[in-house]
Every structure is written in structure tokens, then in C-alpha cells.
Amino acid sequence: MIAWLPGRVARIRTSVRAKLLTSFLAIVALLIVDSAISLRALRKVDQRVEESVQVQRKIAAYRQLNHDTLSQLYGVSSALLQPDEETLDITLRQINQFGYDLDRLQFLAKDEVDLLRRVRKEYDAFLAIVTQEIELIRHGDIAGGRRLQVEQATPLANRLERLTNELVNKAEVEMVASIELSAAAYRQSQYSVIAFALASVVLALLLGYAISGSLIAPVRQMGSRLDEIATGDFSKRVQVANRDELGALAANVNRMSDELGRLYNQIEMANQHK
């Protein structure tokens, strides 16, 4: 099926050295391309891993935000039960820490701008109510503080909790999708590398077969012809399609055979005349 390859290579009008050099360069090029494809595959997998790590960070930040929301609600409730100055200060610090966490998320979760805007809006309202509630408690209006807690602070905290839960759920869905994409990218990269490696092996084998066939077959033909010449058979000719040094050598073998045949005939005729 591929027996024609050596003949095609043999008929290329160039030197044997150029053919060998070209074959070696072709194999080197295949190795370079294979390495490039492997590096590209590794880069894709690394990119997917980085995306997964980023999503994990977002999940951790969202869960921290959710935890802080519950902590604030608990802190305000504790302040109502124990309305001393230290407890009130701790509650305000917790609320401010929530604001810091939210500011940090603005840079970490740039793809959730709308949802974070809603969280910020609820947080600002919650901060205003809790601040007002703490002021009422500081002035001794415990009943007014409790009323704000039940009527406004608790519903706002619940909405904040739902929003932060939504952030966590979205990030977890994104994490699952990222893992699936990473697995798919790994499989695709693996198939690409294996396919190109197999194709490179096949091409290298074909190239080696074509080059070696174009060199070895003429050498064998000329070797057989020289054996025949050594036995005194000058009637045959070497049929070599090569257009390189081997083709020139075959032509010289044919000329040598013709010349030896002519000389042998002259010697025979001279012996007959004696």
C-alpha cells in the first residue's frame, strides 16, 4: 500500500545528504510541535485549576459573610439582653467588620456585581437600624431597641442571610461547573496529545521507511549487479530511479558493465583469431 513512497523519494532531484537532513529536521519539527501541544494542554489545565482555586476563595469569602450576618444578629440580641457599653462596642465592631468583608468581596467577586449591590443596600439599611437601636439602648430605651430589633433589624438580617446564601449557592454551582470543565479540558488535552503523538510516530515511521527504502533498494540492486558482473554476466543493467548520488553511481555501474562487456568481447575475438 505504501510501497510507492521510496520510489517517490528516490525520484526527488537532490542529494542523499539533503534527503537525510530533511528527514531528521522533519522528525525534530514533529518533536517540537508535540512539545508545544503538550505545553498548551498543561497551560489549559493549569488555567482551569487557577479558576477552581479562585472559586474556592469566593466560596470561603461568601460563607464568612454569611457567618458574619448571623453573628451580627446574635450580637444585637445579646446587647438587648446585656445592654452594657462593652457589649454595644463589640456589636458595632462586628457590624463594621461585615462592611470590611463586603468591601473585600467587591474585588474578589466582580462577576456578581448586581447581587453584591443588593447585599450592600441591605447592609447599609441594617447598619443604620442597628446603630439607631444601639443609641436607643444607650439612652435607656430598651423597649424601643427591642421593637426595632423585631420589626426592622431581624427582617433585614434575614434578607442579608438569604442574599449571602444565594452568593454561596451560586459559587458552589460555579465550582461544580469549573470541576467539570477542568475534567473535560484534561480529557481533551490528553486526547490531543496522544493523537498527535501517535500521528508523529506514524509519520516518522513512514518517513524512515521512505528514506531507507530509497537508499537501501538501489544499493542492493547495484550489489547484485556487481556480483553478476564478477561472474561474467555483462548483459543486464541496473534500473535505479534515484536522481541523486545513488542514481549517478548506478549509471556508472551500467557504463562499467558495458565497457567490461565490450572489452571481454574484444578479448574473445582476439583469442578466436589466434
Coordinates of C-alpha atoms in Angstrom, one line a residue:
M1 CA 0.0 0.0 0.0
I2 CA 2.9 2.4 0.8
A3 CA 5.5 0.7 -1.4
W4 CA 5.4 3.7 -3.8
L5 CA 6.9 6.0 -1.1
P6 CA 10.5 5.0 -1.5
G7 CA 10.2 5.4 -5.3
R8 CA 8.8 8.9 -4.9
V9 CA 11.5 9.9 -2.5
A10 CA 14.1 8.4 -4.8
R11 CA 13.0 10.5 -7.8
I12 CA 13.4 13.7 -5.8
R13 CA 16.2 15.6 -7.6
T14 CA 18.5 16.3 -4.6
S15 CA 21.5 14.8 -2.8
V16 CA 21.3 11.9 -0.3
R17 CA 22.7 14.2 2.4
A18 CA 19.9 16.7 1.8
K19 CA 17.3 13.9 2.0
L20 CA 18.7 12.6 5.2
L21 CA 19.0 16.1 6.7
T22 CA 15.4 16.9 5.7
S23 CA 14.1 13.7 7.3
F24 CA 16.0 14.5 10.6
L25 CA 14.7 18.1 10.6
A26 CA 11.2 16.8 10.0
I27 CA 11.4 14.5 13.0
V28 CA 12.8 17.3 15.1
A29 CA 9.9 19.6 14.0
L30 CA 7.4 16.9 15.0
L31 CA 9.0 16.7 18.4
I32 CA 8.9 20.4 18.8
V33 CA 5.2 20.6 17.8
D34 CA 4.4 17.7 20.1
S35 CA 6.1 19.5 23.0
A36 CA 4.2 22.7 22.1
I37 CA 0.9 20.9 22.1
S38 CA 1.8 19.3 25.5
L39 CA 2.7 22.7 27.0
R40 CA -0.5 24.2 25.6
A41 CA -2.5 21.3 27.2
L42 CA -0.8 21.8 30.5
R43 CA -1.4 25.6 30.3
K44 CA -5.2 24.9 29.8
V45 CA -5.3 22.5 32.8
D46 CA -3.4 25.0 34.9
Q47 CA -5.8 27.7 34.0
R48 CA -8.7 25.6 35.0
V49 CA -7.0 24.8 38.3
E50 CA -6.5 28.5 38.9
E51 CA -10.2 29.2 38.2
S52 CA -11.2 26.4 40.6
V53 CA -8.9 27.9 43.3
Q54 CA -10.5 31.4 42.7
V55 CA -14.0 29.9 43.0
Q56 CA -13.0 28.2 46.3
R57 CA -11.8 31.6 47.6
K58 CA -15.1 33.1 46.7
I59 CA -17.0 30.3 48.5
A60 CA -14.9 30.8 51.6
A61 CA -15.5 34.6 51.5
Y62 CA -19.2 34.2 50.9
R63 CA -19.5 31.7 53.8
Q64 CA -17.6 34.1 56.0
L65 CA -20.0 36.9 55.0
N66 CA -22.9 34.6 55.8
H67 CA -21.4 33.7 59.2
D68 CA -20.9 37.4 60.0
T69 CA -24.5 38.1 59.2
L70 CA -25.6 35.6 61.8
S71 CA -23.0 36.9 64.3
Q72 CA -24.3 40.4 64.0
L73 CA -27.9 39.4 64.6
Y74 CA -26.7 37.4 67.6
G75 CA -24.6 40.3 68.8
V76 CA -27.5 42.7 68.7
S77 CA -29.7 40.2 70.5
S78 CA -27.0 39.9 73.2
A79 CA -26.8 43.6 73.5
L80 CA -30.5 43.7 74.2
L81 CA -30.1 41.1 77.0
Q82 CA -27.0 42.7 78.4
P83 CA -27.1 46.4 77.5
D84 CA -23.6 47.4 78.8
E85 CA -21.2 49.7 77.0
E86 CA -18.7 46.9 76.2
T87 CA -21.3 44.7 74.6
L88 CA -22.5 47.6 72.5
D89 CA -19.0 48.4 71.3
I90 CA -18.4 44.7 70.4
T91 CA -21.6 44.7 68.4
L92 CA -20.6 47.8 66.4
R93 CA -17.2 46.4 65.7
Q94 CA -18.8 43.2 64.4
I95 CA -21.0 45.2 62.1
N96 CA -18.1 47.3 60.8
Q97 CA -16.1 44.1 60.2
F98 CA -19.0 42.9 58.0
G99 CA -18.6 46.1 56.0
Y100 CA -14.8 45.4 55.5
D101 CA -15.6 41.9 54.3
L102 CA -18.1 43.3 51.9
D103 CA -15.6 45.8 50.5
R104 CA -13.1 42.9 50.0
L105 CA -15.7 41.0 48.0
Q106 CA -16.0 43.9 45.6
F107 CA -12.6 42.9 44.2
L108 CA -13.0 39.1 44.6
A109 CA -16.4 38.6 43.1
K110 CA -16.5 41.1 40.2
D111 CA -18.9 38.8 38.3
E112 CA -21.6 39.2 41.0
V113 CA -21.9 43.0 40.9
D114 CA -25.7 43.1 41.0
L115 CA -26.1 40.6 43.8
L116 CA -23.4 42.4 45.8
R117 CA -25.1 45.7 45.2
R118 CA -28.2 44.3 46.8
V119 CA -26.2 42.9 49.7
R120 CA -24.6 46.4 50.2
K121 CA -28.0 48.0 50.1
E122 CA -29.4 45.7 52.8
Y123 CA -26.3 46.0 54.8
D124 CA -26.4 49.8 54.8
A125 CA -30.1 49.7 55.9
F126 CA -29.2 47.1 58.6
L127 CA -26.3 49.2 59.8
A128 CA -28.5 52.3 60.1
I129 CA -31.2 50.4 62.1
V130 CA -28.7 48.7 64.4
T131 CA -26.9 52.0 65.0
Q132 CA -30.2 53.6 65.9
E133 CA -31.1 50.6 68.0
I134 CA -27.8 50.8 70.0
E135 CA -28.3 54.5 70.5
L136 CA -31.8 53.8 72.0
I137 CA -30.3 51.2 74.3
R138 CA -27.5 53.6 75.4
H139 CA -30.2 56.1 76.3
G140 CA -32.1 53.5 78.3
D141 CA -34.9 52.9 75.8
I142 CA -34.6 49.1 75.9
A143 CA -38.2 48.6 74.7
G144 CA -37.6 50.9 71.7
G145 CA -34.5 49.0 70.9
R146 CA -36.2 45.6 71.1
R147 CA -39.0 47.0 68.9
L148 CA -36.5 48.0 66.2
Q149 CA -34.9 44.6 66.6
V150 CA -38.1 42.7 66.0
E151 CA -39.7 44.9 63.4
Q152 CA -36.7 46.0 61.2
A153 CA -33.3 44.6 62.2
T154 CA -34.3 40.9 62.2
P155 CA -36.1 41.0 58.8
L156 CA -33.1 42.9 57.3
A157 CA -30.7 40.3 58.8
N158 CA -32.8 37.5 57.4
R159 CA -32.7 39.1 53.9
L160 CA -29.0 39.5 54.3
E161 CA -28.7 35.9 55.2
R162 CA -30.7 34.8 52.2
L163 CA -28.6 37.0 49.9
T164 CA -25.4 35.6 51.3
N165 CA -26.8 32.1 50.9
E166 CA -27.5 32.9 47.3
L167 CA -23.9 34.0 46.8
V168 CA -22.7 30.7 48.4
N169 CA -25.1 28.6 46.3
K170 CA -24.0 30.4 43.0
A171 CA -20.4 30.0 43.9
E172 CA -20.9 26.3 44.7
V173 CA -22.7 25.8 41.3
E174 CA -19.8 27.6 39.6
M175 CA -17.3 25.3 41.5
V176 CA -19.1 22.2 40.2
A177 CA -19.1 23.6 36.7
S178 CA -15.4 24.5 37.0
I179 CA -14.5 21.0 38.1
E180 CA -16.5 19.5 35.2
L181 CA -14.8 21.9 32.8
S182 CA -11.4 21.1 34.2
A183 CA -12.0 17.3 33.8
A184 CA -13.3 17.9 30.2
A185 CA -10.2 20.1 29.4
Y186 CA -7.9 17.5 30.8
R187 CA -9.5 14.7 28.8
Q188 CA -9.5 16.9 25.6
S189 CA -5.8 17.8 26.2
Q190 CA -5.0 14.2 26.9
Y191 CA -6.7 13.0 23.6
S192 CA -5.0 15.8 21.6
V193 CA -1.5 14.9 23.0
I194 CA -2.0 11.2 22.4
A195 CA -3.4 11.7 18.9
F196 CA -0.6 13.9 17.8
A197 CA 2.0 11.7 19.4
L198 CA 0.6 8.7 17.5
A199 CA 0.4 10.7 14.3
S200 CA 4.0 11.8 14.8
V201 CA 5.1 8.2 15.3
V202 CA 3.3 7.1 12.2
L203 CA 4.8 10.0 10.1
A204 CA 8.2 9.3 11.5
L205 CA 7.9 5.6 10.6
L206 CA 6.7 6.5 7.1
L207 CA 9.5 9.0 6.6
G208 CA 12.1 6.5 7.8
Y209 CA 10.6 3.8 5.6
A210 CA 10.6 6.1 2.6
I211 CA 14.2 7.4 3.1
S212 CA 15.6 4.0 4.0
G213 CA 13.9 2.3 1.1
S214 CA 15.1 4.9 -1.4
L215 CA 18.7 4.3 -0.2
I216 CA 18.8 0.6 0.5
A217 CA 17.0 -0.7 -2.6
P218 CA 19.4 0.8 -5.1
V219 CA 22.4 -0.3 -3.0
R220 CA 21.1 -3.9 -3.1
Q221 CA 20.4 -3.7 -6.8
M222 CA 23.9 -2.5 -7.5
G223 CA 25.4 -5.1 -5.2
S224 CA 23.5 -7.9 -7.0
R225 CA 24.6 -6.5 -10.4
L226 CA 28.2 -6.3 -9.3
D227 CA 28.0 -10.0 -8.3
E228 CA 26.7 -10.8 -11.7
I229 CA 29.5 -8.8 -13.4
A230 CA 32.0 -10.7 -11.3
T231 CA 30.7 -14.0 -12.8
G232 CA 31.0 -12.6 -16.3
D233 CA 27.4 -11.5 -17.0
F234 CA 27.5 -8.2 -18.7
S235 CA 24.1 -8.3 -20.4
K236 CA 21.9 -6.8 -17.6
R237 CA 21.5 -3.2 -16.4
V238 CA 20.7 -1.7 -13.1
Q239 CA 17.3 0.1 -13.1
V240 CA 17.5 2.8 -10.4
A241 CA 15.1 5.7 -10.3
N242 CA 17.2 7.8 -7.9
R243 CA 18.1 11.3 -9.0
D244 CA 20.9 11.6 -6.5
E245 CA 24.4 10.2 -5.9
L246 CA 23.0 6.6 -6.0
G247 CA 21.5 7.3 -9.4
A248 CA 24.8 8.5 -10.7
L249 CA 26.5 5.5 -9.1
A250 CA 24.1 3.2 -10.9
A251 CA 24.7 4.9 -14.2
N252 CA 28.5 4.4 -13.6
V253 CA 27.9 0.7 -12.8
N254 CA 26.0 0.3 -16.1
R255 CA 28.8 2.1 -18.0
M256 CA 31.3 -0.1 -16.3
S257 CA 29.3 -3.2 -17.2
D258 CA 29.0 -2.1 -20.8
E259 CA 32.8 -1.3 -21.0
L260 CA 33.8 -4.6 -19.4
G261 CA 31.4 -6.4 -21.8
R262 CA 33.0 -4.7 -24.8
L263 CA 36.5 -5.5 -23.6
Y264 CA 35.5 -9.1 -22.9
N265 CA 34.1 -9.4 -26.4
Q266 CA 37.3 -7.9 -27.9
I267 CA 39.4 -10.4 -25.9
E268 CA 37.2 -13.3 -27.1
M269 CA 37.5 -12.2 -30.7
A270 CA 41.3 -11.8 -30.4
N271 CA 41.6 -15.3 -28.9
Q272 CA 39.5 -16.8 -31.8
H273 CA 41.8 -15.2 -34.4
K274 CA 44.8 -16.8 -32.9

